[in-house]
Every structure is written in structure tokens, then in C-alpha cells.
Coordinates of C-alpha atoms and ligand atoms in Angstrom, one line a residue:
M1 CA -22.7 33.3 -4.9
N2 CA -19.9 35.6 -5.9
N3 CA -20.4 36.6 -9.5
N4 CA -17.1 38.4 -9.9
F5 CA -14.6 35.6 -10.2
R6 CA -11.8 36.9 -12.4
I7 CA -9.1 34.8 -14.0
Y8 CA -6.5 35.5 -16.8
N9 CA -7.8 33.9 -20.0
T10 CA -5.0 33.0 -22.3
A11 CA -7.5 33.2 -25.2
S12 CA -8.2 36.9 -24.7
R13 CA -4.9 37.7 -23.1
Q14 CA -6.7 39.5 -20.3
V15 CA -8.2 39.0 -16.9
E16 CA -11.9 38.4 -17.3
T17 CA -14.9 37.7 -15.1
I18 CA -16.1 34.2 -15.5
V19 CA -19.6 33.9 -17.0
P20 CA -20.4 30.2 -17.1
N21 CA -22.5 28.6 -19.8
E22 CA -24.9 27.4 -17.1
A23 CA -25.6 29.7 -14.2
G24 CA -23.9 28.5 -11.0
K25 CA -22.1 25.6 -12.7
I26 CA -18.6 25.2 -14.1
A27 CA -17.6 22.5 -16.6
M28 CA -13.8 22.2 -16.3
Y29 CA -11.2 20.0 -18.0
T30 CA -7.7 19.3 -17.0
C31 CA -5.0 17.8 -19.2
G32 CA -3.8 14.8 -17.2
P33 CA -0.4 13.3 -16.8
T34 CA 1.5 11.3 -19.4
V35 CA 2.2 8.1 -17.4
Y36 CA 5.5 7.0 -18.8
H37 CA 7.5 8.3 -15.9
Y38 CA 7.0 9.9 -12.4
A39 CA 5.3 13.3 -12.2
H40 CA 7.9 15.7 -11.0
I41 CA 7.2 18.4 -8.4
G42 CA 6.7 20.9 -11.4
N43 CA 3.9 18.8 -12.8
I44 CA 2.4 18.7 -9.2
R45 CA 2.7 22.5 -9.0
T46 CA 0.3 22.7 -11.9
Y47 CA -2.2 20.3 -10.3
I48 CA -2.0 22.2 -6.9
M49 CA -2.9 25.5 -8.6
Q50 CA -5.7 23.8 -10.5
D51 CA -7.0 22.3 -7.3
A52 CA -6.9 25.7 -5.7
L53 CA -8.9 27.0 -8.6
V54 CA -11.6 24.3 -8.2
K55 CA -11.8 24.9 -4.5
A56 CA -11.9 28.7 -4.9
L57 CA -14.8 28.4 -7.3
E58 CA -16.6 26.1 -4.9
Y59 CA -15.8 28.4 -2.0
V60 CA -17.8 31.2 -3.7
G61 CA -20.7 28.9 -4.5
Y62 CA -20.1 27.3 -7.9
D63 CA -20.8 23.6 -8.6
V64 CA -17.7 22.4 -10.4
K65 CA -17.6 19.3 -12.6
R66 CA -14.0 18.5 -13.4
V67 CA -12.7 15.9 -15.9
M68 CA -9.1 14.7 -16.4
N69 CA -7.6 12.3 -18.9
I70 CA -4.7 10.0 -18.3
T71 CA -2.4 9.8 -21.4
D72 CA -1.6 6.1 -21.5
V73 CA -1.3 5.8 -25.2
G74 CA 1.1 7.3 -27.7
H75 CA 2.1 10.9 -26.8
L76 CA 4.8 11.5 -29.4
S77 CA 7.1 14.3 -28.7
S78 CA 6.0 16.0 -31.9
D79 CA 3.0 16.2 -34.1
G80 CA 4.1 14.4 -37.1
D81 CA 5.4 10.9 -37.4
T82 CA 8.6 12.0 -35.8
G83 CA 10.0 12.4 -32.4
E84 CA 9.7 9.4 -30.0
D85 CA 6.9 7.6 -28.4
K86 CA 7.3 8.3 -24.7
M87 CA 5.2 5.3 -23.5
V88 CA 7.1 2.8 -25.6
K89 CA 10.4 4.3 -24.5
G90 CA 9.4 4.0 -20.9
A91 CA 8.4 0.4 -21.3
Q92 CA 11.7 -0.5 -23.0
R93 CA 13.7 1.3 -20.3
E94 CA 12.0 -0.7 -17.6
N95 CA 11.5 -4.0 -19.4
K96 CA 7.7 -3.9 -18.8
T97 CA 4.7 -3.8 -21.1
V98 CA 3.2 -0.4 -21.9
M99 CA 0.1 -1.1 -19.8
E100 CA 2.3 -2.2 -16.8
I101 CA 4.1 1.1 -17.2
A102 CA 0.9 3.0 -17.4
K103 CA -0.6 1.4 -14.3
Y104 CA 2.6 1.8 -12.2
Y105 CA 3.0 5.5 -13.0
T106 CA -0.7 6.3 -12.7
D107 CA -0.7 4.9 -9.2
A108 CA 2.5 6.8 -8.4
F109 CA 1.0 10.0 -9.8
F110 CA -2.1 9.8 -7.6
N111 CA -0.1 9.0 -4.6
D112 CA 1.7 12.3 -4.9
F113 CA -1.4 14.1 -6.2
D114 CA -3.3 13.1 -3.0
A115 CA -0.4 13.8 -0.7
V116 CA -0.3 17.5 -1.5
G117 CA -4.0 17.9 -0.4
N118 CA -5.5 17.8 -3.9
K119 CA -9.1 16.6 -4.4
R120 CA -9.4 14.1 -7.3
P121 CA -11.3 15.3 -10.4
D122 CA -14.9 14.0 -10.7
V123 CA -14.0 12.0 -13.8
I124 CA -10.6 10.4 -14.5
E125 CA -10.5 8.8 -17.9
P126 CA -7.6 6.9 -19.4
A127 CA -7.2 7.5 -23.2
T128 CA -7.3 3.8 -23.9
N129 CA -10.9 3.7 -22.7
C130 CA -12.1 6.0 -25.5
I131 CA -10.7 4.6 -28.8
P132 CA -14.2 4.4 -30.4
E133 CA -14.9 8.1 -29.6
F134 CA -11.5 9.1 -31.1
I135 CA -12.3 7.2 -34.3
H136 CA -15.7 8.8 -34.5
M137 CA -14.2 12.3 -34.2
V138 CA -11.6 11.6 -36.9
E139 CA -14.4 10.2 -39.2
V140 CA -16.4 13.4 -38.8
L141 CA -13.4 15.6 -39.4
L142 CA -12.7 13.7 -42.6
E143 CA -16.3 14.0 -43.7
K144 CA -16.3 17.7 -43.1
G145 CA -13.1 18.1 -45.1
Y146 CA -10.9 19.2 -42.2
A147 CA -8.7 16.1 -42.4
Y148 CA -6.9 14.2 -45.1
L149 CA -5.1 10.8 -45.5
A150 CA -1.4 10.8 -46.4
G151 CA 1.1 8.0 -46.1
G152 CA -1.4 5.9 -44.2
N153 CA -2.0 8.5 -41.5
V154 CA -4.9 10.9 -41.0
Y155 CA -3.8 14.5 -40.6
F156 CA -5.8 17.6 -39.5
D157 CA -5.6 20.3 -42.3
T158 CA -4.9 23.5 -40.4
S159 CA -5.1 25.6 -43.7
K160 CA -8.9 24.9 -43.6
L161 CA -9.3 27.2 -40.5
D162 CA -9.6 31.0 -40.7
D163 CA -7.8 31.4 -37.4
Y164 CA -5.4 28.7 -36.3
Y165 CA -3.2 30.7 -34.0
V166 CA -6.0 31.3 -31.5
F167 CA -3.9 32.2 -28.5
S168 CA -1.3 34.6 -29.7
S169 CA 0.2 34.3 -33.1
A170 CA 3.5 35.6 -31.8
V171 CA 3.8 33.0 -29.0
E172 CA 2.6 30.2 -31.2
K173 CA 4.7 31.0 -34.2
E174 CA 7.7 31.3 -32.0
A175 CA 7.0 27.9 -30.5
L176 CA 6.5 26.5 -33.9
Q177 CA 9.9 27.7 -35.0
I178 CA 11.5 26.1 -32.0
G179 CA 9.5 22.9 -32.8
V180 CA 10.7 23.0 -36.3
R181 CA 14.3 23.5 -35.2
D182 CA 14.1 20.6 -32.8
D183 CA 12.4 18.3 -35.2
V184 CA 15.2 16.8 -37.1
E185 CA 13.0 14.5 -39.2
A186 CA 10.4 16.6 -41.1
D187 CA 7.1 14.8 -41.9
D188 CA 6.8 14.9 -45.6
N189 CA 3.1 13.7 -45.5
K190 CA 2.0 17.0 -44.0
K191 CA 0.5 19.6 -46.4
N192 CA 1.2 22.4 -43.9
A193 CA 3.9 22.7 -41.2
T194 CA 1.2 23.1 -38.6
D195 CA -0.9 20.1 -39.6
F196 CA -1.0 17.3 -37.0
V197 CA -1.8 13.6 -36.9
L198 CA -5.2 12.5 -35.8
W199 CA -4.7 8.8 -36.4
F200 CA -1.5 6.8 -37.2
T201 CA -1.4 3.6 -39.2
K202 CA 2.0 4.0 -40.7
S203 CA 4.3 4.9 -37.9
K204 CA 8.0 4.7 -37.8
F205 CA 7.4 2.7 -34.6
E206 CA 7.0 -0.7 -36.1
D207 CA 6.8 -2.3 -32.7
Q208 CA 4.0 0.0 -31.4
A209 CA 2.6 -2.0 -28.5
L210 CA -1.0 -0.7 -28.4
K211 CA -2.9 -0.7 -31.7
W212 CA -6.6 -0.7 -32.6
D213 CA -8.6 -1.4 -35.7
S214 CA -9.9 1.6 -37.5
P215 CA -11.5 2.5 -40.9
W216 CA -7.9 3.5 -42.0
G217 CA -6.2 0.4 -40.8
V218 CA -4.7 -0.8 -37.5
G219 CA -3.1 2.0 -35.6
Y220 CA -3.4 4.4 -32.7
P221 CA -4.6 8.0 -32.0
G222 CA -2.6 11.2 -32.3
W223 CA -1.5 13.2 -29.4
H224 CA -4.3 15.8 -29.1
I225 CA -7.5 14.0 -30.0
E226 CA -7.9 12.5 -26.5
C227 CA -8.5 15.7 -24.7
S228 CA -11.2 16.9 -27.2
C229 CA -13.0 13.6 -27.1
I230 CA -12.8 12.9 -23.4
S231 CA -13.9 16.4 -22.4
M232 CA -16.9 16.2 -24.8
K233 CA -17.8 12.7 -23.6
H234 CA -18.3 14.0 -20.0
L235 CA -18.9 17.7 -20.3
G236 CA -20.8 18.0 -23.6
E237 CA -20.2 20.5 -26.4
Y238 CA -19.6 23.5 -24.3
M239 CA -16.9 23.9 -21.7
D240 CA -16.2 26.8 -19.3
I241 CA -12.6 26.3 -18.2
H242 CA -9.7 24.3 -19.7
C243 CA -6.6 24.0 -17.6
G244 CA -3.0 23.1 -18.3
G245 CA 0.6 24.2 -17.9
V246 CA 2.0 27.0 -20.1
D247 CA 3.8 24.4 -22.3
N248 CA 0.4 23.1 -23.2
I249 CA -0.6 26.3 -25.0
F250 CA 1.1 25.4 -28.2
P251 CA 0.7 23.1 -29.9
H252 CA -1.5 21.0 -27.7
H253 CA -4.3 23.4 -26.8
T254 CA -4.2 25.2 -30.1
N255 CA -4.7 21.8 -31.8
E256 CA -7.4 20.8 -29.4
I257 CA -9.3 24.0 -30.3
A258 CA -8.7 23.4 -34.0
Q259 CA -10.2 19.9 -34.1
S260 CA -12.9 20.5 -31.5
E261 CA -14.4 23.6 -33.1
A262 CA -14.1 22.1 -36.6
Y263 CA -15.9 19.0 -35.3
L264 CA -18.6 20.9 -33.4
G265 CA -19.0 23.8 -35.8
H266 CA -19.2 26.3 -32.9
K267 CA -17.0 27.8 -30.1
W268 CA -16.0 25.1 -27.6
C269 CA -14.3 26.5 -24.5
N270 CA -14.5 30.0 -23.1
Y271 CA -11.6 30.3 -20.6
W272 CA -8.1 29.0 -20.8
F273 CA -6.3 28.7 -17.5
H274 CA -2.5 28.1 -17.8
S275 CA -0.2 27.9 -14.9
N276 CA 3.5 28.8 -15.2
H277 CA 6.3 26.4 -14.6
L278 CA 8.4 25.4 -11.7
N279 CA 12.1 25.6 -12.5
D280 CA 15.1 24.3 -10.7
Q281 CA 18.2 26.4 -10.4
S282 CA 19.5 24.8 -13.6
G283 CA 16.4 25.6 -15.6
K284 CA 13.1 23.9 -16.5
M285 CA 12.2 20.7 -14.8
S286 CA 11.6 17.8 -17.1
K287 CA 10.4 14.2 -16.9
S288 CA 12.9 13.1 -19.5
K289 CA 15.9 14.7 -17.7
G290 CA 17.1 11.7 -15.8
A291 CA 16.5 11.6 -12.0
V292 CA 13.0 13.0 -11.3
L293 CA 12.4 15.0 -8.2
T294 CA 9.0 13.9 -7.0
V295 CA 6.8 14.7 -4.0
S296 CA 7.5 11.1 -2.7
V297 CA 11.2 11.9 -2.8
L298 CA 10.6 15.0 -0.8
K299 CA 8.6 12.9 1.7
D300 CA 11.4 10.4 2.0
K301 CA 13.7 13.3 2.8
G302 CA 11.4 14.2 5.7
Y303 CA 9.4 17.0 4.1
N304 CA 5.7 17.2 4.7
P305 CA 4.0 17.2 1.2
L306 CA 1.7 20.0 2.5
V307 CA 4.7 22.2 3.0
Y308 CA 5.3 21.9 -0.7
R309 CA 1.7 22.9 -1.3
F310 CA 2.3 25.9 1.0
F311 CA 5.4 26.8 -1.0
C312 CA 3.3 26.8 -4.3
L313 CA 0.4 28.7 -2.9
Q314 CA 2.7 31.5 -1.7
S315 CA 3.4 32.5 -5.2
H316 CA 1.1 33.5 -8.0
Y317 CA 0.2 30.7 -10.5
R318 CA 1.1 32.9 -13.5
K319 CA 4.7 33.5 -12.4
P320 CA 7.5 31.1 -12.8
L321 CA 8.6 29.6 -9.5
V322 CA 12.2 28.5 -8.6
F323 CA 12.6 25.5 -6.5
S324 CA 15.6 25.1 -4.1
Y325 CA 15.9 23.2 -0.9
E326 CA 16.8 26.5 0.8
N327 CA 13.4 28.0 -0.3
L328 CA 11.7 24.8 0.8
D329 CA 13.4 24.9 4.2
N330 CA 12.2 28.5 4.7
T331 CA 8.7 27.3 4.0
V332 CA 9.1 24.5 6.5
A333 CA 10.0 27.1 9.2
A334 CA 7.0 29.3 8.1
Y335 CA 4.6 26.4 8.1
N336 CA 5.7 25.2 11.6
K337 CA 5.5 28.7 13.0
L338 CA 2.0 29.1 11.6
V339 CA 0.8 25.8 13.0
K340 CA 2.4 26.7 16.4
K341 CA 0.5 30.0 16.4
I342 CA -2.8 28.2 15.6
A343 CA -2.0 25.6 18.4
E344 CA -1.7 28.4 20.9
L345 CA -5.4 29.4 20.2
K346 CA -7.7 28.1 22.8
N347 CA -11.2 27.1 21.7
D348 CA -12.7 29.6 24.1
G349 CA -14.7 32.8 23.9
T350 CA -17.8 33.1 21.7
K351 CA -17.6 32.7 18.0
D352 CA -18.5 35.9 16.3
D353 CA -20.4 34.9 13.1
A354 CA -20.3 38.4 11.7
V355 CA -16.5 38.5 11.9
V356 CA -16.3 35.0 10.3
A357 CA -18.5 36.2 7.5
A358 CA -16.5 39.3 7.0
Y359 CA -13.3 37.3 6.7
H360 CA -15.0 34.9 4.4
D361 CA -15.8 37.8 2.0
K362 CA -12.2 39.2 2.3
F363 CA -10.8 35.7 1.5
A364 CA -13.2 35.4 -1.5
D365 CA -11.9 38.8 -2.7
C366 CA -8.3 37.5 -2.8
I367 CA -9.0 34.2 -4.5
T368 CA -11.5 35.7 -7.0
D369 CA -8.8 38.2 -8.0
D370 CA -7.1 35.9 -10.5
L371 CA -6.6 33.3 -7.9
N372 CA -4.3 35.4 -5.7
T373 CA -3.4 32.7 -3.2
S374 CA -0.5 34.6 -1.8
N375 CA -2.8 37.5 -0.7
A376 CA -5.1 34.8 0.7
I377 CA -2.2 33.6 2.9
T378 CA -1.3 37.1 4.0
L379 CA -4.9 37.4 5.1
L380 CA -4.5 34.3 7.2
Y381 CA -1.7 36.0 9.1
E382 CA -3.9 39.0 9.6
V383 CA -6.6 36.8 11.2
L384 CA -4.0 35.6 13.8
K385 CA -3.2 39.2 14.8
D386 CA -6.9 40.2 15.0
G387 CA -8.4 41.1 18.4
C388 CA -11.4 38.7 17.9
S389 CA -11.9 35.6 20.1
D390 CA -9.8 32.5 19.6
A391 CA -13.0 30.6 18.8
T392 CA -13.7 33.1 16.0
K393 CA -10.1 32.8 14.7
L394 CA -10.3 29.0 14.6
A395 CA -13.6 29.1 12.6
V396 CA -12.1 31.6 10.1
I397 CA -8.9 29.4 9.7
A398 CA -11.0 26.3 9.1
D399 CA -13.0 28.2 6.5
F400 CA -9.9 29.4 4.6
D401 CA -8.5 25.9 4.7
R402 CA -11.3 24.7 2.5
V403 CA -9.3 26.3 -0.3
L404 CA -5.8 26.2 1.1
S405 CA -6.0 22.6 2.1
L406 CA -3.0 22.9 4.4
D407 CA -4.6 20.7 7.1
L408 CA -4.0 23.6 9.6
I409 CA -6.4 22.7 12.4
N410 CA -5.4 19.0 12.5
A411 CA -1.7 19.9 12.4
A412 CA -2.2 22.4 15.3
T413 CA -4.1 19.7 17.3
A414 CA -1.3 17.2 16.6
S415 CA 1.4 19.7 17.6
K416 CA -0.5 20.4 20.9
E417 CA -0.7 16.7 21.6
E418 CA 3.0 16.3 20.9
A419 CA 3.7 19.2 23.3
T420 CA 1.5 17.6 26.0
E421 CA 3.3 14.3 25.5
V422 CA 6.7 15.9 25.9
D423 CA 5.5 17.7 29.0
S424 CA 4.2 14.6 30.7
E425 CA 7.5 12.8 29.9
L426 CA 9.4 15.7 31.3
E427 CA 7.3 15.7 34.4
A428 CA 7.8 12.0 35.1
Y429 CA 11.6 12.5 34.7
V430 CA 11.7 15.5 37.1
L431 CA 9.5 13.8 39.8
D432 CA 11.8 10.8 39.6
A433 CA 14.9 13.1 40.0
I434 CA 13.3 14.9 43.0
A435 CA 12.6 11.5 44.7
R436 CA 16.2 10.3 44.0
R437 CA 17.5 13.6 45.5
A438 CA 15.2 13.2 48.6
N439 CA 16.6 9.6 49.1
A440 CA 20.2 10.9 48.8
K441 CA 19.5 13.6 51.3
K442 CA 18.0 11.1 53.7
A443 CA 21.1 9.0 53.4
K444 CA 23.2 12.1 54.1
D445 CA 24.7 11.7 50.6
F446 CA 24.8 15.5 49.9
A447 CA 27.2 15.2 47.0
T448 CA 24.7 13.0 45.1
A449 CA 21.8 15.3 46.0
D450 CA 23.7 18.3 44.6
A451 CA 24.7 16.3 41.5
I452 CA 21.0 15.6 40.9
R453 CA 20.2 19.3 41.3
D454 CA 22.9 20.2 38.7
E455 CA 21.7 17.4 36.4
L456 CA 18.2 19.1 36.4
L457 CA 19.7 22.6 36.0
N458 CA 21.6 21.3 32.9
K459 CA 18.2 20.2 31.5
G460 CA 16.8 23.7 32.2
I461 CA 14.8 22.7 35.3
E462 CA 15.1 24.6 38.5
I463 CA 14.1 23.1 41.8
K464 CA 13.3 24.9 45.1
D465 CA 12.8 23.5 48.6
T466 CA 9.7 25.1 50.1
R467 CA 7.6 24.4 53.2
E468 CA 5.0 22.8 50.8
G469 CA 7.7 20.5 49.5
V470 CA 10.0 20.6 46.5
Q471 CA 8.7 22.8 43.6
W472 CA 10.1 22.9 40.1
K473 CA 9.9 25.1 37.0
K474 CA 11.3 25.2 33.5
L475 CA 13.8 28.0 33.1
Ligands
AMP501 P1 2.9 15.8 -18.6 O1 2.6 14.6 -17.8 O2 4.3 16.0 -19.1 O3 1.9 15.9 -19.8 O4 2.6 17.1 -17.7 C1 1.5 17.2 -16.8 C2 1.2 18.7 -16.5 O5 2.3 19.3 -15.9 C3 0.9 19.4 -17.8 O6 -0.2 20.2 -17.5 C4 2.1 20.3 -18.0 O7 1.8 21.5 -18.7 C5 2.6 20.5 -16.6 N1 4.1 20.8 -16.5 C6 5.1 20.2 -17.3 N2 6.3 20.7 -16.9 C7 6.0 21.6 -15.8 C8 6.9 22.4 -15.0 N3 8.2 22.4 -15.0 N4 6.3 23.1 -14.0 C9 4.9 23.1 -13.9 N5 4.1 22.4 -14.7 C10 4.6 21.6 -15.6
ZN502 ZN1 -4.9 17.9 -23.1

């Protein structure tokens, strides 16, 4: 067990060593997808880096329990009764019911999620499964005086907290300003600008498709409540690591903390892991920006989804990453070269367990250093150059791939088989040409015999007449 796993904690704004609530165990929560549209490759970057985190923790000996929600209800683009309901908009766009939309895009999400080598979370819970839990939390928040009713909706009262801007007042206040600017319709029911809806009954969305009975009337939950409730349902009152993209910091995670800690009466989650965005050359990727670039689209264009994973792992999760086809093509070349090098290794020589263990520790040093996956990949190249036996190298590569999940050994075996197939096809062709040439010579048709020799030369094959018969080689 490596007890020195360091990650950047957005809550403390520094790199910290993880000290779990329960020794050897990590309780982790991931904000899941909003299933009103396809998850773009930016969303998938976030899930690849979280997957690397889970596998890195497991690599050094932690037992990780990971929970993820599926946002299949509501999800307004703002915290008040403003903005737009993305699920309803998706359903209207495609002439389907909200639940049909949710099912379709959940399946599409997992298709891409799996294709890039991610392991599914232990628990995956759609928000629509947990309405009674949401109602219970809202009731407790009202009882404790942290919430109020206004205009038919229940709001969380942020003025009741000593410290609402838990991450960084500067970052959050700036985000709030942007939010206020974008928000054309102010919500007059709110006592404070930062208050947010816990339960809606009076929405501007008259035709809201999914509604449930509640003590405050028929309605539906606010945006943030699901993550607090779903995590507590499966992980209990204390959580080690909460993950999301940087856009989740404010207001989503700030509000999750506000309501969770008000409800529990104690600190809730110790480490906040936020990965940075993938941008395209025109700026940030967005689900609502028209045509969505997905992993499936890349696959249709002939890209191996694991090459996209390799692309993501080569850069640090806290840095923004720019996507371009040129960058991806460079990664294709690098991945193929890497696989070819591994395919050249023969499973011979004895495996040196001490060398395997030493590399295991070096790899652990990289990934426990704030999940430095790019250094981990550099180490992989060092292994290939090492003087140790091929059997040792193959064992080390298989060990690293528990975290990298690039399917390196299988890809190398497949490329070897492909090369053998090509070789046997070539051999059959050359032997046939040699036989045709022998027949031509027998029939004294030297022009044809020479033409066959030239035909072979054009294909890069040289033949030689020897006393042992005709011999051939690739030039
Ligand atoms: P959503 O389905 O929109 O809630 O997003 C799913 C996850 O993707 C969230 O954790 C977001 O923080 C994250 N995300 C959104 N946009 C991007 C992006 N351009 N690059 C990386 N992650 C993103
Ligand atoms: Zn969340």
C-alpha cells in the first residue's frame, strides 16, 4: 500500500496526500452525464481522467467504491426558475418523450465510455430512481431552517452559511457575475442571488414532463440535490473524493457542499478532483453547440477509441487540452509505433521479478504525483529501451496497462498476427510466381520468365537461381 498518493484538492487549492476516512478504502463520487444529448469527446476526457484516478488508486492498493449519477431529470441551465430545461428541450427537438431521450443518450454515453477503456463505476444511479431521498433531504433542510418556500418553490438560503464560497471566493464570485450577466430573467423569489432551487412546483415550464408528488405540491427536484442524495445513499455521510470537470466547481459543487453539510451538520467530502476542459480550436466544446463530436464519430472516421485515450493520458488532467485532427493523427502514429515495438518483443528470457517490482514502484511514483499520466507514459518508453529481457518488459508493460488501459499487449499480438498473415499471403504469391517462371523457362519463353522476375522486383522481391533451387528475399 502506497500511503503517499497526492492530488490537487480544489478545496484547499494545493496538492495534498490523500488520507481516507477508512484506512485502505476510498469512497468516490463522480458527477455523471446529463442525458439530453451525446457526450462529446470533452466530456469523455473528464471520464478518462477519472478512470485513470480510480485505477491509479487501485494500482497502489486502495479498495475504491465509486458511485455515479445519471441526470435524467431537470437540469436547468441556471439555479433559479430561469434558463431552460435541457431534457425537455432534447425531447422536443427529437419528438420523443423525456424518458426515451434519457434511455437513448444513456446507452450512447456508455457505448463511448466503454470504448475508451473505462471501467464502469460500481454504482450507477439515475436521478429518477431517488425522488423520495431528494424529498427527504429538502424536508430536513426546511426543518433546520436552511431552506424557504417562495413562489411555490423551495430554495436553499445561502445566507444561513458562514462560508458559502468554499472553493475560492474569487473564482466563484467571478463565475456568479458571469451567471448573472447570462441570466436574462432574474428569479424574484430568491432572497439572495446565490440561493438555489431544491424543489420546483411553480416552474415556468408548464409542460414539464416528469413530475412527482411532494409535501410542497407536484413538481420536480432542483439541479444539485441529486448528487448529494445519491452519494449519501451509497457512500454514507463521509466521502473521500468527489470528481467532476472544472465547470462543475461553481455553482454545482459549491451548492452540493452547501446543502450536504447543512443537512449532515458536519464536513462531507475531503478531496475535490477537477479535471480541465478539452477545447477545440474555436474554443470550449459544448453539447448545446450543434454537431457534437463524439468518440463514436471518431470511430466511424477510422480512429481507434483507445488512441483518443492515449491522447488524453499524454497531458496532465489539470491543463486545458486542445483537440485537432492533426494532434490526433500524431497520436495514431505514436500509438502504432509503440504497439509495433511491443510486438517486436519475444516472450523469451527469464522474467526478472525484481526489475518488474522496481518498475512497478517507479510507475506508482508517477501516478501518485498528482496523477502524472504523461510521466507514466514516458516511463513506458524507458522500459522498452531497458537492457532487461523481453519477458521482463512484457510483464512490466502488462502491469502499467492496468492503469493506462491502452490494451497494449493484445494490440501487439494482433499486429503480430496481421504481419504473419501478410507474410503467408506474400509467400504464396512469390511461390506461384516462381512456378510460373519455371514453366515459362521450360517452354523456352524467356520473355515471360524475365517479365515475371521484373514483376517480383517491382513488388520488392528479389529471386536468385541457385544449385538448391530458386531462392527469394524481400529487398
Ligand atoms: P454534462 O453531461 O454536461 O453534465 O458533463 C459531463 C461531465 O463532462 C461533467 O463532469 C463536466 O464537468 C464535464 N465537461 C463538460 N464540458 C467539458 C469539456 N469541454 N471538456 C472536459 N470535460 C467537460
Ligand atoms: Zn454532481
